[in-house]
Amino acid sequence: MAENKRDYYEVLGVSRDADDAALKKAYRALAKKYHPDTNQGNAEAEAKFKEASEAYSVLSDPEKRRQYDQFGHSAFDGMGGAGAGGFDFGGDMGDIFGDLFGDLFGGGRGGSRSRTYSGPMKGANLRTSIRITFEEAVFGCEKEIEMTLKDECTHCQGTGAKPGTSPQTCPKCNGRGRVVTTQQTMFGMIRNEQVCPECGGKGTVIKEKCPHCYGSGYTQSKKRIQVSVPAGIDNGQSIRIRGKGELGVNGGERGDLLVEVVVSNHPLFKRQDTSLYSTAPIPFTIAALGGTVRIKTIDGEVEYDIKPGTQTDTKIRLRGKGVPSIRNKSVRGDHFVTLVVQVPERLNEEQKEALRRFEDTMTGEEHKKKRGLFK
Ligand SMILES: [Zn+2]
Ligand SMILES: [Zn+2]
């Protein structure tokens, strides 16, 4: 079968000298695209998924990759369950999945990671989002959110079995949680490993269910959770709250809660990283003569001295009036203000007269030339 197989590098679409990060990136993209969870009943996607997983499992292992580089597919002939599938999913793929998909699929699917491993495992992460105002993102805030969380059933200590009884080893899989079936096909023997249908992969079955949790081993309740939003957080960033995710397995610690922050726009200010941007109108008389104006900043109004002869579109920098760095809130970015010189739309007679008298004083050649254009 080996000669029919596609080259592993070709499968992942990477060059032969691709490093670990490039392999992982390529595999992640393919696995996400063809993952059985998102392509149910699609045999072609399943085949592509297996092909990519196989390629990655070999190339991500330095020893296997060396052998593959030297001998090609024949390096693994007769290994790993062989057959047309040529690849055994029951082995250490769990580690690869745990590593790659821990965040990708939110973990909570009971995916490949826990089926054969029975030690303590950290619970999956939960995700939620909160909307905060522009100012709350700049200065930080405290928020409270409500989440429905599972807790271990205190009645049965999470076993799901009626107190006084205990879960029994599953007779179908002998506690392994997985069953192996072999199938004779025209390509040879295909070995398939599946989650045990009897115990759902747990390895144990409950004869008498706990009446409190109906055998699930957990209860659910709404919890109010405090979220400390740090100053300087930006739209789309997440806050990790340890121990507020899914229950751990077999005494493992709880997963985390990841709270994504959605920041509302501000009517005056735009933000980029720690810089703020806005425009501020200034009267044309102050632009010409100079003087003090009040400019709105995220901290409130500040006074700013305008130089005589300031043009419209002049950009000024208000140091330290930007957004605090999320790593160190005593370090703040700057606020960049674009000055817009405002020409009055209505003038009374006295003002017009004053401007005409001013106009008459403008005798320079440059001025005459410009005026000529508009006469
Ligand atoms: Zn219970
Ligand atoms: Zn079983």
PDB file of C-alpha atoms in Angstrom, residues 143-309:
ATOM      1  CA  LYS A 143     -17.814  43.464  36.320  1.00  0.00           C
ATOM      2  CA  GLU A 144     -20.031  40.696  37.506  1.00  0.00           C
ATOM      3  CA  ILE A 145     -21.265  38.002  35.165  1.00  0.00           C
ATOM      4  CA  GLU A 146     -23.543  35.038  35.635  1.00  0.00           C
ATOM      5  CA  MET A 147     -22.544  31.585  34.432  1.00  0.00           C
ATOM      6  CA  THR A 148     -24.186  28.192  34.780  1.00  0.00           C
ATOM      7  CA  LEU A 149     -21.497  25.933  36.182  1.00  0.00           C
ATOM      8  CA  LYS A 150     -21.429  22.269  37.001  1.00  0.00           C
ATOM      9  CA  ASP A 151     -20.446  21.149  40.477  1.00  0.00           C
ATOM     10  CA  GLU A 152     -19.659  17.702  41.680  1.00  0.00           C
ATOM     11  CA  CYS A 153     -22.801  16.121  43.150  1.00  0.00           C
ATOM     12  CA  THR A 154     -22.333  16.167  46.911  1.00  0.00           C
ATOM     13  CA  HIS A 155     -24.757  13.277  47.327  1.00  0.00           C
ATOM     14  CA  CYS A 156     -22.627  10.725  45.452  1.00  0.00           C
ATOM     15  CA  GLN A 157     -19.280  12.617  45.436  1.00  0.00           C
ATOM     16  CA  GLY A 158     -19.485  12.798  41.670  1.00  0.00           C
ATOM     17  CA  THR A 159     -19.582   9.077  40.996  1.00  0.00           C
ATOM     18  CA  GLY A 160     -23.205   9.135  39.810  1.00  0.00           C
ATOM     19  CA  ALA A 161     -23.834   5.924  41.732  1.00  0.00           C
ATOM     20  CA  LYS A 162     -26.435   5.673  44.482  1.00  0.00           C
ATOM     21  CA  PRO A 163     -24.703   6.175  47.859  1.00  0.00           C
ATOM     22  CA  GLY A 164     -23.704   2.791  49.230  1.00  0.00           C
ATOM     23  CA  THR A 165     -23.118   1.445  45.726  1.00  0.00           C
ATOM     24  CA  SER A 166     -20.246   2.157  43.372  1.00  0.00           C
ATOM     25  CA  PRO A 167     -19.738   2.225  39.618  1.00  0.00           C
ATOM     26  CA  GLN A 168     -18.817  -1.155  38.162  1.00  0.00           C
ATOM     27  CA  THR A 169     -16.113  -1.836  35.618  1.00  0.00           C
ATOM     28  CA  CYS A 170     -17.747  -1.865  32.208  1.00  0.00           C
ATOM     29  CA  PRO A 171     -18.137  -5.485  31.081  1.00  0.00           C
ATOM     30  CA  LYS A 172     -18.010  -4.624  27.385  1.00  0.00           C
ATOM     31  CA  CYS A 173     -14.639  -2.881  27.329  1.00  0.00           C
ATOM     32  CA  ASN A 174     -13.248  -4.169  30.618  1.00  0.00           C
ATOM     33  CA  GLY A 175     -12.741  -0.624  31.778  1.00  0.00           C
ATOM     34  CA  ARG A 176     -10.705   0.500  28.768  1.00  0.00           C
ATOM     35  CA  GLY A 177     -13.388   2.881  27.538  1.00  0.00           C
ATOM     36  CA  ARG A 178     -12.714   1.884  23.940  1.00  0.00           C
ATOM     37  CA  VAL A 179     -13.517  -1.165  21.894  1.00  0.00           C
ATOM     38  CA  VAL A 180     -11.594  -2.462  18.902  1.00  0.00           C
ATOM     39  CA  THR A 181     -13.348  -3.953  15.924  1.00  0.00           C
ATOM     40  CA  THR A 182     -11.654  -5.543  12.941  1.00  0.00           C
ATOM     41  CA  GLN A 183     -13.204  -5.707   9.532  1.00  0.00           C
ATOM     42  CA  GLN A 184     -12.136  -7.768   6.539  1.00  0.00           C
ATOM     43  CA  THR A 185     -12.231  -5.691   3.351  1.00  0.00           C
ATOM     44  CA  MET A 186     -10.825  -5.998  -0.155  1.00  0.00           C
ATOM     45  CA  PHE A 187      -7.857  -3.909   0.984  1.00  0.00           C
ATOM     46  CA  GLY A 188      -7.110  -6.187   3.896  1.00  0.00           C
ATOM     47  CA  MET A 189      -7.928  -6.101   7.554  1.00  0.00           C
ATOM     48  CA  ILE A 190      -9.068  -2.731   8.913  1.00  0.00           C
ATOM     49  CA  ARG A 191      -8.694  -2.170  12.585  1.00  0.00           C
ATOM     50  CA  ASN A 192     -11.068   0.346  14.083  1.00  0.00           C
ATOM     51  CA  GLU A 193     -11.088   1.654  17.573  1.00  0.00           C
ATOM     52  CA  GLN A 194     -14.204   3.331  18.920  1.00  0.00           C
ATOM     53  CA  VAL A 195     -15.587   4.765  22.113  1.00  0.00           C
ATOM     54  CA  CYS A 196     -17.263   1.960  24.054  1.00  0.00           C
ATOM     55  CA  PRO A 197     -21.004   2.247  23.366  1.00  0.00           C
ATOM     56  CA  GLU A 198     -21.827   0.662  26.700  1.00  0.00           C
ATOM     57  CA  CYS A 199     -20.087   3.136  29.022  1.00  0.00           C
ATOM     58  CA  GLY A 200     -19.544   6.061  26.655  1.00  0.00           C
ATOM     59  CA  GLY A 201     -15.780   5.888  27.200  1.00  0.00           C
ATOM     60  CA  LYS A 202     -15.854   6.116  30.977  1.00  0.00           C
ATOM     61  CA  GLY A 203     -14.831   2.497  31.530  1.00  0.00           C
ATOM     62  CA  THR A 204     -17.416   2.134  34.264  1.00  0.00           C
ATOM     63  CA  VAL A 205     -21.174   1.625  34.329  1.00  0.00           C
ATOM     64  CA  ILE A 206     -23.609   2.580  37.049  1.00  0.00           C
ATOM     65  CA  LYS A 207     -26.091  -0.080  38.135  1.00  0.00           C
ATOM     66  CA  GLU A 208     -28.058   2.075  40.597  1.00  0.00           C
ATOM     67  CA  LYS A 209     -28.094   5.793  39.819  1.00  0.00           C
ATOM     68  CA  CYS A 210     -27.722   8.527  42.406  1.00  0.00           C
ATOM     69  CA  PRO A 211     -31.243   9.952  42.879  1.00  0.00           C
ATOM     70  CA  HIS A 212     -29.879  13.456  43.403  1.00  0.00           C
ATOM     71  CA  CYS A 213     -28.061  13.884  40.079  1.00  0.00           C
ATOM     72  CA  TYR A 214     -29.740  11.044  38.167  1.00  0.00           C
ATOM     73  CA  GLY A 215     -26.396   9.365  37.617  1.00  0.00           C
ATOM     74  CA  SER A 216     -24.627  12.282  35.962  1.00  0.00           C
ATOM     75  CA  GLY A 217     -22.382  12.897  38.974  1.00  0.00           C
ATOM     76  CA  TYR A 218     -22.862  16.665  38.851  1.00  0.00           C
ATOM     77  CA  THR A 219     -25.384  19.371  39.565  1.00  0.00           C
ATOM     78  CA  GLN A 220     -25.723  22.691  37.755  1.00  0.00           C
ATOM     79  CA  SER A 221     -26.290  26.108  39.210  1.00  0.00           C
ATOM     80  CA  LYS A 222     -25.971  29.761  38.269  1.00  0.00           C
ATOM     81  CA  LYS A 223     -22.926  31.456  39.732  1.00  0.00           C
ATOM     82  CA  ARG A 224     -22.073  35.117  39.918  1.00  0.00           C
ATOM     83  CA  ILE A 225     -18.459  35.649  38.938  1.00  0.00           C
ATOM     84  CA  GLN A 226     -16.375  38.777  39.465  1.00  0.00           C
ATOM     85  CA  VAL A 227     -14.353  39.875  36.460  1.00  0.00           C
ATOM     86  CA  SER A 228     -11.527  42.338  37.070  1.00  0.00           C
ATOM     87  CA  VAL A 229     -10.997  44.059  33.740  1.00  0.00           C
ATOM     88  CA  PRO A 230      -7.452  45.485  33.675  1.00  0.00           C
ATOM     89  CA  ALA A 231      -6.825  49.045  32.505  1.00  0.00           C
ATOM     90  CA  GLY A 232      -5.675  49.116  28.892  1.00  0.00           C
ATOM     91  CA  ILE A 233      -7.509  46.017  27.693  1.00  0.00           C
ATOM     92  CA  ASP A 234      -8.425  46.146  24.014  1.00  0.00           C
ATOM     93  CA  ASN A 235     -11.369  44.934  22.000  1.00  0.00           C
ATOM     94  CA  GLY A 236     -11.197  41.168  21.403  1.00  0.00           C
ATOM     95  CA  GLN A 237      -8.769  40.388  24.217  1.00  0.00           C
ATOM     96  CA  SER A 238      -9.731  37.777  26.797  1.00  0.00           C
ATOM     97  CA  ILE A 239      -9.438  37.636  30.556  1.00  0.00           C
ATOM     98  CA  ARG A 240      -8.674  34.249  32.058  1.00  0.00           C
ATOM     99  CA  ILE A 241     -10.428  33.420  35.318  1.00  0.00           C
ATOM    100  CA  ARG A 242      -8.813  30.369  36.785  1.00  0.00           C
ATOM    101  CA  GLY A 243     -10.948  27.537  38.091  1.00  0.00           C
ATOM    102  CA  LYS A 244     -14.284  28.744  36.684  1.00  0.00           C
ATOM    103  CA  GLY A 245     -14.414  26.364  33.727  1.00  0.00           C
ATOM    104  CA  GLU A 246     -15.680  22.808  33.422  1.00  0.00           C
ATOM    105  CA  LEU A 247     -15.187  20.307  36.211  1.00  0.00           C
ATOM    106  CA  GLY A 248     -11.949  18.366  36.177  1.00  0.00           C
ATOM    107  CA  VAL A 249     -11.968  14.639  35.562  1.00  0.00           C
ATOM    108  CA  ASN A 250     -10.880  12.126  38.190  1.00  0.00           C
ATOM    109  CA  GLY A 251      -9.955  14.774  40.703  1.00  0.00           C
ATOM    110  CA  GLY A 252      -8.274  17.070  38.184  1.00  0.00           C
ATOM    111  CA  GLU A 253      -8.585  20.822  38.695  1.00  0.00           C
ATOM    112  CA  ARG A 254     -11.359  22.822  37.074  1.00  0.00           C
ATOM    113  CA  GLY A 255     -10.801  24.419  33.691  1.00  0.00           C
ATOM    114  CA  ASP A 256     -10.678  28.188  33.276  1.00  0.00           C
ATOM    115  CA  LEU A 257     -13.229  30.726  32.136  1.00  0.00           C
ATOM    116  CA  LEU A 258     -12.104  32.916  29.239  1.00  0.00           C
ATOM    117  CA  VAL A 259     -14.013  36.187  29.093  1.00  0.00           C
ATOM    118  CA  GLU A 260     -13.664  37.981  25.791  1.00  0.00           C
ATOM    119  CA  VAL A 261     -14.013  41.746  26.015  1.00  0.00           C
ATOM    120  CA  VAL A 262     -16.072  43.626  23.424  1.00  0.00           C
ATOM    121  CA  VAL A 263     -15.354  47.368  23.653  1.00  0.00           C
ATOM    122  CA  SER A 264     -17.951  49.905  22.475  1.00  0.00           C
ATOM    123  CA  ASN A 265     -16.899  52.737  20.197  1.00  0.00           C
ATOM    124  CA  HIS A 266     -16.475  56.252  21.553  1.00  0.00           C
ATOM    125  CA  PRO A 267     -18.136  59.252  19.866  1.00  0.00           C
ATOM    126  CA  LEU A 268     -14.968  61.380  20.031  1.00  0.00           C
ATOM    127  CA  PHE A 269     -11.975  59.109  20.421  1.00  0.00           C
ATOM    128  CA  LYS A 270     -10.444  56.426  18.281  1.00  0.00           C
ATOM    129  CA  ARG A 271      -7.891  54.063  19.695  1.00  0.00           C
ATOM    130  CA  GLN A 272      -4.929  52.156  18.341  1.00  0.00           C
ATOM    131  CA  ASP A 273      -3.038  50.147  20.944  1.00  0.00           C
ATOM    132  CA  THR A 274      -2.152  52.731  23.588  1.00  0.00           C
ATOM    133  CA  SER A 275      -2.637  55.798  21.374  1.00  0.00           C
ATOM    134  CA  LEU A 276      -5.812  57.841  21.222  1.00  0.00           C
ATOM    135  CA  TYR A 277      -6.865  60.026  18.282  1.00  0.00           C
ATOM    136  CA  SER A 278      -9.414  62.800  18.013  1.00  0.00           C
ATOM    137  CA  THR A 279     -10.084  66.083  16.259  1.00  0.00           C
ATOM    138  CA  ALA A 280     -10.638  69.392  18.068  1.00  0.00           C
ATOM    139  CA  PRO A 281     -12.150  72.578  16.639  1.00  0.00           C
ATOM    140  CA  ILE A 282     -10.331  75.863  17.315  1.00  0.00           C
ATOM    141  CA  PRO A 283     -11.636  79.359  16.453  1.00  0.00           C
ATOM    142  CA  PHE A 284      -9.890  80.979  13.485  1.00  0.00           C
ATOM    143  CA  THR A 285      -8.988  84.004  15.572  1.00  0.00           C
ATOM    144  CA  ILE A 286      -7.049  81.861  18.052  1.00  0.00           C
ATOM    145  CA  ALA A 287      -5.457  79.968  15.155  1.00  0.00           C
ATOM    146  CA  ALA A 288      -4.239  83.310  13.813  1.00  0.00           C
ATOM    147  CA  LEU A 289      -3.374  85.134  17.023  1.00  0.00           C
ATOM    148  CA  GLY A 290      -2.512  82.233  19.303  1.00  0.00           C
ATOM    149  CA  GLY A 291      -4.133  81.597  22.652  1.00  0.00           C
ATOM    150  CA  THR A 292      -5.408  78.973  25.007  1.00  0.00           C
ATOM    151  CA  VAL A 293      -8.077  76.422  24.027  1.00  0.00           C
ATOM    152  CA  ARG A 294      -9.735  73.632  25.938  1.00  0.00           C
ATOM    153  CA  ILE A 295      -9.346  70.181  24.424  1.00  0.00           C
ATOM    154  CA  LYS A 296     -11.336  67.099  25.419  1.00  0.00           C
ATOM    155  CA  THR A 297      -9.254  64.125  26.525  1.00  0.00           C
ATOM    156  CA  ILE A 298     -10.226  60.815  28.089  1.00  0.00           C
ATOM    157  CA  ASP A 299      -9.296  62.412  31.458  1.00  0.00           C
ATOM    158  CA  GLY A 300     -11.529  65.434  30.861  1.00  0.00           C
ATOM    159  CA  GLU A 301     -10.735  68.833  29.344  1.00  0.00           C
ATOM    160  CA  VAL A 302      -7.188  70.159  29.326  1.00  0.00           C
ATOM    161  CA  GLU A 303      -5.876  73.591  28.387  1.00  0.00           C
ATOM    162  CA  TYR A 304      -3.523  73.860  25.456  1.00  0.00           C
ATOM    163  CA  ASP A 305      -1.599  76.844  24.173  1.00  0.00           C
ATOM    164  CA  ILE A 306      -2.061  77.345  20.461  1.00  0.00           C
ATOM    165  CA  LYS A 307       0.828  79.004  18.631  1.00  0.00           C
ATOM    166  CA  PRO A 308       0.012  82.082  16.527  1.00  0.00           C
ATOM    167  CA  GLY A 309      -0.430  81.100  12.872  1.00  0.00           C
TER     168      GLY A 309
END
